[in-house]
Amino acid sequence: MREQGNRGGQLRGRVSRLEQTVREAEEAEEAGEKRGQGEMSTTQPQTPITKHQTPNPK
């Protein structure tokens, strides 16, 4: 029982970290879209996202 509770806590922490990452990625994307509206979008708005996705896939 104790182990399960601990694992639940770890998962909760990971989920909140993921939610924060998603929020950051969305904000970066929005900023990229606003920046790229006046010109042809040669800049890649996806770069900040790939940077966050690298941490261990587990």
N, CA, C and O atoms as a MOPAC input file, in Angstrom:
PM7 MOZYME 1SCF
protein

 N      0.83000 1    -1.21500 1     0.00000 1
 C      0.00000 1     0.00000 1     0.00000 1
 C      0.86400 1     1.26300 1     0.00000 1
 O      0.59500 1     2.23300 1    -0.70900 1
 N      1.89200 1     1.21000 1     0.81100 1
 C      2.75400 1     2.37700 1     0.95000 1
 C      3.43700 1     2.71300 1    -0.38500 1
 O      3.52000 1     3.87200 1    -0.79100 1
 N      3.92200 1     1.64800 1    -1.05200 1
 C      4.60500 1     1.84300 1    -2.33700 1
 C      3.67000 1     2.50200 1    -3.35000 1
 O      4.05600 1     3.42200 1    -4.07100 1
 N      2.43300 1     2.00800 1    -3.38500 1
 C      1.46000 1     2.52600 1    -4.34600 1
 C      1.23700 1     4.02500 1    -4.12800 1
 O      1.18100 1     4.80100 1    -5.08200 1
 N      1.11200 1     4.42000 1    -2.85700 1
 C      0.89400 1     5.83200 1    -2.56200 1
 C      2.06000 1     6.67700 1    -3.03200 1
 O      1.87400 1     7.76500 1    -3.57700 1
 N      3.26500 1     6.16700 1    -2.81700 1
 C      4.45900 1     6.88600 1    -3.24100 1
 C      4.46300 1     7.05800 1    -4.75600 1
 O      4.75600 1     8.13500 1    -5.27500 1
 N      4.13000 1     5.97100 1    -5.45300 1
 C      4.12100 1     6.03500 1    -6.90400 1
 C      3.08400 1     7.06000 1    -7.37500 1
 O      3.31400 1     7.79900 1    -8.33300 1
 N      1.94500 1     7.09100 1    -6.68800 1
 C      0.90900 1     8.06200 1    -7.04200 1
 C      1.42700 1     9.47800 1    -6.92200 1
 O      1.15000 1    10.32200 1    -7.77400 1
 N      2.18800 1     9.74400 1    -5.85600 1
 C      2.75000 1    11.07900 1    -5.65500 1
 C      3.71600 1    11.44300 1    -6.77500 1
 O      3.71900 1    12.57200 1    -7.26600 1
 N      4.53700 1    10.47000 1    -7.17200 1
 C      5.49400 1    10.71900 1    -8.25500 1
 C      4.75100 1    11.04200 1    -9.54600 1
 O      5.11400 1    11.96700 1   -10.27300 1
 N      3.70800 1    10.26600 1    -9.81600 1
 C      2.92500 1    10.49900 1   -11.03300 1
 C      2.29800 1    11.88500 1   -11.01200 1
 O      2.31300 1    12.59500 1   -12.01700 1
 N      1.74300 1    12.27200 1    -9.85500 1
 C      1.12700 1    13.59700 1    -9.75500 1
 C      2.14800 1    14.67600 1   -10.06700 1
 O      1.85700 1    15.62800 1   -10.79100 1
 N      3.35500 1    14.52500 1    -9.51400 1
 C      4.40200 1    15.51800 1    -9.76500 1
 C      4.74100 1    15.57900 1   -11.24500 1
 O      4.91900 1    16.65500 1   -11.81700 1
 N      4.82600 1    14.38900 1   -11.86100 1
 C      5.17800 1    14.34200 1   -13.27900 1
 C      4.07900 1    14.98800 1   -14.10700 1
 O      4.36200 1    15.70600 1   -15.06600 1
 N      2.82300 1    14.73600 1   -13.74100 1
 C      1.69100 1    15.30000 1   -14.48700 1
 C      1.71500 1    16.82300 1   -14.41600 1
 O      1.53900 1    17.50100 1   -15.42800 1
 N      1.93400 1    17.35900 1   -13.20800 1
 C      1.93700 1    18.82200 1   -13.09100 1
 C      3.09400 1    19.40900 1   -13.88800 1
 O      2.97500 1    20.49300 1   -14.45800 1
 N      4.22900 1    18.68200 1   -13.92900 1
 C      5.36000 1    19.16700 1   -14.71900 1
 C      4.99500 1    19.15300 1   -16.19900 1
 O      5.32700 1    20.07900 1   -16.93900 1
 N      4.30700 1    18.09300 1   -16.62400 1
 C      3.88300 1    18.00900 1   -18.01900 1
 C      2.90700 1    19.12800 1   -18.36400 1
 O      3.00000 1    19.74400 1   -19.42600 1
 N      1.96600 1    19.38300 1   -17.44700 1
 C      0.99500 1    20.45600 1   -17.70400 1
 C      1.71400 1    21.78900 1   -17.87000 1
 O      1.36100 1    22.59100 1   -18.73400 1
 N      2.72800 1    22.01800 1   -17.03400 1
 C      3.48400 1    23.26900 1   -17.13200 1
 C      4.18700 1    23.33500 1   -18.48200 1
 O      4.19700 1    24.38100 1   -19.13100 1
 N      4.77600 1    22.21200 1   -18.90500 1
 C      5.46200 1    22.15900 1   -20.19600 1
 C      4.49400 1    22.48900 1   -21.32300 1
 O      4.81400 1    23.26100 1   -22.22600 1
 N      3.30800 1    21.89600 1   -21.25800 1
 C      2.29600 1    22.14300 1   -22.29800 1
 C      1.94100 1    23.62700 1   -22.33200 1
 O      1.84000 1    24.22700 1   -23.40200 1
 N      1.75100 1    24.21200 1   -21.14500 1
 C      1.40000 1    25.62300 1   -21.08400 1
 C      2.51800 1    26.46700 1   -21.71500 1
 O      2.25200 1    27.37300 1   -22.50500 1
 N      3.75800 1    26.16100 1   -21.35900 1
 C      4.89100 1    26.91200 1   -21.91300 1
 C      4.93200 1    26.77100 1   -23.42900 1
 O      5.15000 1    27.74400 1   -24.15100 1
 N      4.71900 1    25.54400 1   -23.90100 1
 C      4.76700 1    25.28800 1   -25.34000 1
 C      3.67800 1    26.08200 1   -26.05400 1
 O      3.92200 1    26.68000 1   -27.10100 1
 N      2.47200 1    26.08300 1   -25.47900 1
 C      1.37200 1    26.81300 1   -26.10500 1
 C      1.66500 1    28.30300 1   -26.14800 1
 O      1.40800 1    28.96700 1   -27.15300 1
 N      2.20400 1    28.82500 1   -25.05000 1
 C      2.53300 1    30.25400 1   -25.02000 1
 C      3.57800 1    30.57100 1   -26.08100 1
 O      3.46500 1    31.57100 1   -26.78900 1
 N      4.59200 1    29.72300 1   -26.19100 1
 C      5.65000 1    29.93900 1   -27.17400 1
 C      5.06800 1    29.89500 1   -28.58500 1
 O      5.45000 1    30.68100 1   -29.45300 1
 N      4.13400 1    28.96100 1   -28.80000 1
 C      3.51300 1    28.83200 1   -30.11200 1
 C      2.71900 1    30.08900 1   -30.44400 1
 O      2.80600 1    30.61000 1   -31.55600 1
 N      1.94200 1    30.57600 1   -29.47600 1
 C      1.14800 1    31.78500 1   -29.69500 1
 C      2.06900 1    32.96100 1   -30.03800 1
 O      1.80100 1    33.72900 1   -30.96200 1
 N      3.15100 1    33.08200 1   -29.27600 1
 C      4.09900 1    34.17000 1   -29.52800 1
 C      4.68300 1    34.03200 1   -30.93300 1
 O      4.85400 1    35.02500 1   -31.64200 1
 N      4.98700 1    32.80200 1   -31.32800 1
 C      5.54600 1    32.54600 1   -32.65700 1
 C      4.54700 1    32.91900 1   -33.74300 1
 O      4.91500 1    33.49200 1   -34.76800 1
 N      3.28200 1    32.59000 1   -33.51000 1
 C      2.25200 1    32.90900 1   -34.49800 1
 C      2.11700 1    34.41800 1   -34.65500 1
 O      2.03900 1    34.92800 1   -35.77300 1
 N      2.08900 1    35.13400 1   -33.52700 1
 C      1.94700 1    36.58500 1   -33.58300 1
 C      3.13100 1    37.20400 1   -34.31700 1
 O      2.97100 1    38.13800 1   -35.10300 1
 N      4.32700 1    36.66600 1   -34.04900 1
 C      5.52500 1    37.20300 1   -34.67300 1
 C      5.50700 1    36.93600 1   -36.17600 1
 O      5.93000 1    37.77600 1   -36.97000 1
 N      5.00600 1    35.73900 1   -36.56100 1
 C      5.10700 1    35.32900 1   -37.96000 1
 C      3.96000 1    35.79800 1   -38.82700 1
 O      3.88100 1    35.40400 1   -39.99000 1
 N      3.06400 1    36.62700 1   -38.30600 1
 C      1.90700 1    37.02200 1   -39.10700 1
 C      2.26700 1    38.03000 1   -40.20100 1
 O      1.74500 1    37.94400 1   -41.31300 1
 N      3.14800 1    38.97700 1   -39.89900 1
 C      3.47300 1    40.01800 1   -40.88000 1
 C      4.35600 1    39.51200 1   -42.00300 1
 O      4.32000 1    40.04400 1   -43.11300 1
 N      5.15600 1    38.47900 1   -41.72000 1
 C      6.12000 1    37.98300 1   -42.71000 1
 C      5.82000 1    36.53100 1   -43.03700 1
 O      4.98800 1    35.90500 1   -42.37900 1
 N      6.48800 1    35.99000 1   -44.04500 1
 C      6.35900 1    34.56200 1   -44.30300 1
 C      7.03900 1    33.82400 1   -43.15900 1
 O      8.15700 1    34.16300 1   -42.77000 1
 N      6.36100 1    32.81700 1   -42.62400 1
 C      6.87600 1    32.17800 1   -41.42100 1
 C      8.04000 1    31.23800 1   -41.73600 1
 O      7.84200 1    30.04400 1   -41.96500 1
 N      9.25100 1    31.78900 1   -41.74600 1
 C     10.42900 1    30.93700 1   -41.93800 1
 C     10.92400 1    30.43300 1   -40.58700 1
 O     11.58800 1    29.40000 1   -40.50300 1
 N     10.59000 1    31.18200 1   -39.52300 1
 C     10.97100 1    30.72900 1   -38.18000 1
 C     10.10000 1    29.54700 1   -37.78900 1
 O      8.92400 1    29.49400 1   -38.14800 1
 N     10.67100 1    28.59700 1   -37.05300 1
 C      9.90400 1    27.42100 1   -36.65200 1
 C      9.37500 1    27.62300 1   -35.24400 1
 O     10.15200 1    27.65600 1   -34.28900 1
 N      8.05400 1    27.76000 1   -35.10300 1
 C      7.47400 1    27.94000 1   -33.77000 1
 C      7.57500 1    26.67100 1   -32.91000 1
 O      7.33800 1    26.71600 1   -31.70300 1
 N      7.92500 1    25.54600 1   -33.53600 1
 C      7.97000 1    24.28500 1   -32.80800 1
 C      9.25400 1    24.09400 1   -32.00200 1
 O      9.30800 1    23.21200 1   -31.14400 1
 N     10.29000 1    24.90200 1   -32.25800 1
 C     11.56900 1    24.65000 1   -31.58900 1
 C     11.47800 1    24.58000 1   -30.07000 1
 O     12.07500 1    23.67800 1   -29.48400 1
 N     10.75000 1    25.49900 1   -29.38600 1
 C     10.71700 1    25.40800 1   -27.92400 1
 C     10.07000 1    24.10700 1   -27.43400 1
 O     10.40900 1    23.60800 1   -26.36100 1
 N      9.14500 1    23.56400 1   -28.22000 1
 C      8.44300 1    22.35000 1   -27.80500 1
 C      9.39800 1    21.16000 1   -27.81800 1
 O      9.47900 1    20.41500 1   -26.84200 1
 N     10.12500 1    20.98200 1   -28.93000 1
 C     11.02200 1    19.82900 1   -29.02700 1
 C     12.05800 1    19.86500 1   -27.90500 1
 O     12.47100 1    18.82000 1   -27.40200 1
 N     12.47300 1    21.06100 1   -27.51600 1
 C     13.44200 1    21.19400 1   -26.43200 1
 C     12.87600 1    20.60300 1   -25.14400 1
 O     13.60900 1    19.98200 1   -24.37500 1
 N     11.56100 1    20.79200 1   -24.90100 1
 C     10.95500 1    20.30900 1   -23.65400 1
 C     10.65400 1    18.81400 1   -23.70600 1
 O     10.55800 1    18.16200 1   -22.66700 1
 N     10.50400 1    18.26700 1   -24.92000 1
 C     10.08800 1    16.86700 1   -25.02800 1
 C     11.22000 1    15.87900 1   -24.76600 1
 O     10.96200 1    14.69600 1   -24.54300 1
 N     12.48100 1    16.34600 1   -24.79000 1
 C     13.60000 1    15.42100 1   -24.67700 1
 C     13.70900 1    14.66400 1   -23.35300 1
 O     14.14700 1    13.51400 1   -23.37900 1
 N     13.33900 1    15.23100 1   -22.18900 1
 C     13.52100 1    14.47700 1   -20.93700 1
 C     12.92900 1    13.07200 1   -20.97800 1
 O     11.98300 1    12.80000 1   -21.71700 1
 N     13.50400 1    12.19200 1   -20.17400 1
 C     13.25800 1    10.74000 1   -20.30100 1
 C     11.82800 1    10.38300 1   -20.69200 1
 O     10.87000 1    10.84200 1   -20.07000 1
 N     11.69700 1     9.55900 1   -21.73100 1
 C     10.38800 1     9.21600 1   -22.30000 1
 C      9.53500 1     8.34600 1   -21.39600 1
 O      8.36000 1     8.12500 1   -21.68600 1
 N     10.10400 1     7.84600 1   -20.30100 1
 C      9.34200 1     6.94700 1   -19.40600 1
 C      8.13600 1     7.66100 1   -18.81800 1
 O      7.38200 1     7.06700 1   -18.04700 1

